[in-house]
Amino acid sequence: MFNSIEGRSVVVTGGSKGIGLGMVRVFARAGANVLMTARDALTLERAAEGLNGLPGAVSTLQVDVTNPDSLAGMAEVAAERHGGIDVLCANAGIFPSKRLGEMTSEDMDSVFGVNVKGAIHAVQACMPWLETSGRGRVVVTSSITGPVTGYPGWSHYGASKAAQMGFIRTAAIELAPKRITINAVLPVNVITEGLDGLGQEYLDQMASSVPAGSLGSVEDIANAALFFALDEAAYITGQSLIVDGGQVLPESAMALGEL
Ligand code: NAP
């Protein structure tokens, strides 16, 4: 049986939708008090309405991870509302598709600004409180795209997700004396609101490339993040956990054909 994380203070960036919202739900269900952050106030408000009645408290704050002042405010509000910060889920990310031939410098800046600099600034902003916690945890939402695989249209995105992995390895060394761990979850395609519009045929096709036979849920990713936040994971840092139902494993499509 694992120790409870009840009463811990958790901050989730990009918490209003998709994987981030799954993280808010899973942590609040485990009794942690969660500050759910994103840019759009209405989406935050609607998301929070769906989380009433969970054991942990959930509150919202408008935060833009591309603005270091906004992130500094996020850390202060989390500490004020929940008595400190124990866990940061640096999850906010964007994934616009653009082929290499058409990609502009602005496209690259925008993806790196949110995915790389946004995650690093979020860690910097929360660091003092994570250190005071004595059991600080950072979980970065990276991706298999970049660190492990590639996909046309996502070369800048893949580079940003691989950059996050480079970041956590050195950050882990710097944060270790402060009793802060930093790890990454690497999701593959999961079922989010964003995929709903693509149709059942597309979803079935995607699921057919997963040995487990189905797409993951946001909770599948969030549970991995929760694991890194546990007391029992205190000695794990600078690591990554692929959560993909085995999707990256087949040597070729033929391997799946053998099933
Ligand atoms: P999503 O459903 O599009 O949600 C993204 C969240 O980030 C929203 O809450 C969004 O809210 C917020 N956000 C975007 N830009 C922001 C900014 N500048 N500042 C603050 N918040 C911002 O995305 P998702 O699919 O859950 O993806 C979440 C993370 O998982 C990303 O890092 C992504 O790269 C990674 N990932 C996703 C998948 C997948 O299949 N979905 C697979 C691998 C990795 P606002 O727009 O209101 O700010």
XYZ file of N, CA, C and O and ligand atoms in Angstrom, residues 13-21 37-41 43-44 63-66 90-95 114-115 141-145 157 161 164 186-195 218, ligand 1:
236
model
N -0.215 22.923 -14.959
C -0.337 23.884 -16.071
C -1.035 23.168 -17.230
O -0.868 21.961 -17.422
N -1.833 23.922 -17.980
C -2.621 23.298 -19.042
C -3.613 22.317 -18.444
O -3.852 21.239 -18.992
N -4.212 22.704 -17.322
C -5.076 21.785 -16.571
C -6.531 21.806 -16.975
O -7.330 21.027 -16.453
N -6.902 22.678 -17.909
C -8.333 22.852 -18.191
C -8.893 21.847 -19.188
O -10.092 21.747 -19.365
N -8.000 21.107 -19.845
C -8.459 20.186 -20.907
C -7.563 18.958 -20.939
O -6.462 18.957 -20.379
N -8.010 17.947 -21.667
C -7.164 16.821 -22.040
C -6.395 16.174 -20.898
O -6.941 15.912 -19.821
N -5.121 15.939 -21.145
C -4.279 15.221 -20.172
C -4.164 15.998 -18.864
O -4.221 15.415 -17.773
N -4.022 17.327 -18.962
C -3.902 18.148 -17.750
C -5.137 18.029 -16.880
O -5.033 17.895 -15.649
N -6.309 18.049 -17.505
C -7.554 17.905 -16.749
C -7.611 16.512 -16.104
O -8.068 16.361 -14.968
N -4.576 25.403 -13.852
C -4.277 26.639 -14.562
C -4.299 26.456 -16.077
O -4.004 25.370 -16.586
N -4.635 27.530 -16.770
C -4.626 27.601 -18.240
C -4.935 29.052 -18.590
O -5.122 29.879 -17.680
N -5.017 29.360 -19.883
C -5.251 30.765 -20.244
C -6.727 31.147 -20.247
O -7.102 32.216 -19.805
N -7.586 30.274 -20.756
C -8.977 30.648 -20.984
C -9.852 30.447 -19.739
O -10.009 29.322 -19.257
N -10.422 31.562 -19.257
C -11.177 31.537 -17.992
C -12.422 30.664 -18.079
O -12.718 29.905 -17.150
N -13.094 28.070 -20.057
C -12.784 26.627 -20.088
C -12.395 26.149 -18.692
O -12.788 25.060 -18.264
N -11.650 26.974 -17.978
C -11.255 26.617 -16.605
C -12.490 26.463 -15.719
O -12.620 25.481 -14.976
N -3.412 31.441 -16.269
C -1.949 31.516 -16.345
C -1.527 31.285 -17.790
O -2.050 30.394 -18.461
N -0.582 32.093 -18.251
C 0.018 31.868 -19.570
C 1.472 31.461 -19.342
O 2.270 32.260 -18.829
N 1.823 30.245 -19.713
C 3.178 29.759 -19.412
C 4.261 30.460 -20.234
O 5.447 30.305 -19.952
N 3.842 31.239 -21.253
C 4.858 31.974 -22.016
C 5.241 33.274 -21.306
O 6.112 33.997 -21.778
N 4.071 20.100 -15.064
C 4.349 21.036 -16.163
C 3.841 20.372 -17.440
O 4.562 19.632 -18.104
N 2.582 20.620 -17.711
C 1.874 19.852 -18.739
C 1.473 20.677 -19.961
O 1.311 20.114 -21.050
N 1.333 21.997 -19.799
C 0.830 22.819 -20.915
C 1.675 22.596 -22.161
O 2.903 22.609 -22.092
N 1.011 22.381 -23.270
C 1.753 22.157 -24.509
C 0.880 22.416 -25.710
O -0.353 22.317 -25.635
N 1.513 22.766 -26.817
C 0.780 22.957 -28.080
C 1.434 22.086 -29.148
O 2.622 21.774 -29.069
N 0.628 21.673 -30.128
C 1.153 20.774 -31.167
C 0.605 21.108 -32.550
O -0.017 20.263 -33.199
N 6.078 27.733 -25.627
C 5.143 27.070 -24.702
C 5.772 25.798 -24.137
O 5.849 25.599 -22.916
N 6.228 24.919 -25.029
C 6.594 23.565 -24.597
C 7.916 23.504 -23.829
O 8.042 22.731 -22.874
N 5.034 16.724 -18.878
C 4.373 15.924 -19.915
C 5.140 16.116 -21.214
O 5.036 17.150 -21.866
N 5.943 15.114 -21.565
C 6.655 15.153 -22.840
C 5.796 14.389 -23.853
O 4.571 14.541 -23.869
N 6.388 13.552 -24.655
C 5.644 12.797 -25.671
C 6.577 11.727 -26.223
O 7.800 11.856 -26.100
N 6.014 10.703 -26.845
C 6.915 9.793 -27.568
C 7.416 10.485 -28.835
O 8.502 10.186 -29.318
N 6.608 11.440 -29.360
C 6.997 12.141 -30.593
C 8.181 13.060 -30.302
O 8.043 14.053 -29.597
N 7.639 20.308 -33.079
C 7.028 19.778 -31.842
C 7.904 18.666 -31.253
O 8.198 18.653 -30.050
N 9.751 18.419 -27.595
C 9.500 17.360 -26.608
C 10.804 16.643 -26.248
O 10.989 16.207 -25.110
N 12.639 18.885 -23.834
C 12.165 18.734 -22.445
C 12.929 17.613 -21.743
O 13.252 17.707 -20.556
N 5.609 10.166 -20.958
C 5.626 10.259 -22.427
C 4.385 9.558 -22.970
O 4.385 8.332 -23.160
N 3.319 10.334 -23.209
C 2.105 9.705 -23.736
C 2.198 9.490 -25.238
O 2.953 10.153 -25.935
N 1.384 8.542 -25.693
C 1.128 8.443 -27.116
C -0.265 9.064 -27.297
O -0.772 9.715 -26.381
N -0.882 8.908 -28.477
C -2.223 9.480 -28.667
C -3.188 8.952 -27.621
O -3.310 7.743 -27.449
N -3.826 9.855 -26.927
C -4.830 9.441 -25.949
C -6.173 10.051 -26.342
O -6.219 11.005 -27.117
N -7.218 9.499 -25.788
C -8.549 10.002 -26.123
C -8.795 11.300 -25.371
O -8.847 11.316 -24.142
N -8.880 12.391 -26.124
C -9.197 13.693 -25.526
C -10.339 14.300 -26.333
O -10.693 13.794 -27.401
N -10.864 15.407 -25.809
C -11.948 16.101 -26.517
C -11.524 16.417 -27.955
O -12.313 16.361 -28.882
N -10.231 16.721 -28.114
C -9.699 17.110 -29.419
C -9.836 16.022 -30.468
O -9.922 16.311 -31.668
N -9.856 14.765 -30.044
C -9.939 13.659 -31.000
C -11.377 13.316 -31.360
O -11.628 12.645 -32.364
N -6.879 9.788 -20.655
C -6.084 10.810 -19.950
C -5.719 10.320 -18.547
O -4.662 10.652 -18.023
P -5.032 20.025 -25.003
O -6.215 19.153 -24.798
O -4.934 20.876 -26.219
O -4.859 20.958 -23.713
C -3.788 21.843 -23.629
C -3.871 22.606 -22.338
O -2.768 23.526 -22.282
C -5.144 23.428 -22.226
O -5.533 23.492 -20.884
C -4.696 24.807 -22.720
O -5.571 25.788 -22.217
C -3.299 24.854 -22.124
N -2.379 25.784 -22.759
C -2.050 25.897 -24.064
N -1.191 26.922 -24.241
C -0.980 27.454 -23.013
C -0.224 28.557 -22.526
N 0.507 29.341 -23.350
N -0.220 28.807 -21.205
C -0.960 28.062 -20.355
N -1.700 27.018 -20.747
C -1.717 26.738 -22.064
O -3.669 19.181 -24.984
P -3.358 17.689 -24.514
O -3.561 16.804 -25.670
O -4.042 17.382 -23.243
O -1.781 17.832 -24.279
C -1.240 18.121 -23.003
C 0.238 17.786 -23.017
O 0.401 16.429 -23.392
C 1.048 18.603 -24.018
O 2.290 18.933 -23.449
C 1.229 17.647 -25.185
O 2.388 17.922 -25.909
C 1.305 16.327 -24.457
N 0.944 15.145 -25.284
C -0.349 14.972 -25.722
C -0.678 13.823 -26.446
C -2.115 13.566 -26.892
O -2.360 12.558 -27.547
N -3.068 14.396 -26.574
C 0.300 12.906 -26.764
C 1.606 13.117 -26.333
C 1.902 14.257 -25.570
P -5.651 27.289 -22.839
O -5.607 27.136 -24.330
O -6.919 27.857 -22.320
O -4.459 27.997 -22.302
